Amino acid sequence: MSTSTNFAVGEPFPLPIRAEADGGMFQADKNGMMFLLQLSRTDAIAVEAFRTGEIELALTEVDGILFFLYRIDGIFKDGWGDAPLSLALVKEELMPDEESLADPTIHLYLVDTKLKLLLAQRTARVPEEFADIIRQNVRAQKSAPLSMLAFQKKVAAVWAKKSPADLRAAASASHTLPMTLSGTVH
């Protein structure tokens, strides 16, 4: 028997938040692909920017680590942010499988880290080329798993040399979610 998780704006975010720091987290599991942007300080402009504004997404792989890159007008003045993908903390029963990876949809959530509330959500249907890069990295991680410590060391080594803007410049795929007033899937 499976249970569904309800995501409702204005309600507590229904999944555990491991790190309570500002920034993005990208995850692929049995439920699909999810991007979680956690912010401790938000305002109505940031919420609307996430919900309806243009969002640029990109992917770059460095040393086997896939970086999910994002730029959201109205939230970040510094440009690009990054969220490296790791399966190290995904429970075995929630590991992504081919069925869950087949859907090229990414669910995006904006969460207030202090109040643990879901402030906005959006759904992005990405091009197959974009989704396929994620699938390939997930398959590689499943066939040769990294411990969380090894993953963190690799990420730290990349961050010591490259900024999110540098990673974006080397992106192998990108996708832009256009500004929308209707909340439709892009």
Tab-separated table of N, CA and C in Angstrom, residues 25-29 32-36 106-108:
chain	number	residue	atom	x	y	z
A	25	MET	N	18.481	22.290	-2.806
A	25	MET	CA	18.734	20.856	-2.710
A	25	MET	C	18.018	20.201	-3.882
A	26	PHE	N	18.744	19.347	-4.599
A	26	PHE	CA	18.154	18.626	-5.716
A	26	PHE	C	18.188	17.149	-5.385
A	27	GLN	N	17.076	16.470	-5.593
A	27	GLN	CA	16.979	15.058	-5.231
A	27	GLN	C	16.225	14.285	-6.302
A	28	ALA	N	16.671	13.067	-6.516
A	28	ALA	CA	15.939	12.123	-7.366
A	28	ALA	C	15.695	10.886	-6.518
A	29	ASP	N	14.446	10.465	-6.447
A	29	ASP	CA	14.120	9.252	-5.699
A	29	ASP	C	12.926	8.575	-6.361
A	32	GLY	N	10.285	10.662	-7.956
A	32	GLY	CA	10.624	11.548	-9.066
A	32	GLY	C	11.744	12.498	-8.702
A	33	MET	N	11.789	13.619	-9.428
A	33	MET	CA	12.842	14.614	-9.223
A	33	MET	C	12.260	15.840	-8.533
A	34	MET	N	13.034	16.377	-7.582
A	34	MET	CA	12.556	17.485	-6.776
A	34	MET	C	13.686	18.477	-6.540
A	35	PHE	N	13.367	19.760	-6.675
A	35	PHE	CA	14.282	20.834	-6.301
A	35	PHE	C	13.635	21.589	-5.162
A	36	LEU	N	14.358	21.735	-4.071
A	36	LEU	CA	13.874	22.419	-2.882
A	36	LEU	C	14.765	23.625	-2.640
A	106	ILE	N	10.221	17.967	-13.023
A	106	ILE	CA	10.894	18.339	-11.775
A	106	ILE	C	9.904	19.169	-10.965
A	107	HIS	N	9.702	18.768	-9.727
A	107	HIS	CA	8.835	19.509	-8.812
A	107	HIS	C	9.720	20.486	-8.043
A	108	LEU	N	9.346	21.755	-8.059
A	108	LEU	CA	10.125	22.808	-7.418
A	108	LEU	C	9.346	23.356	-6.229
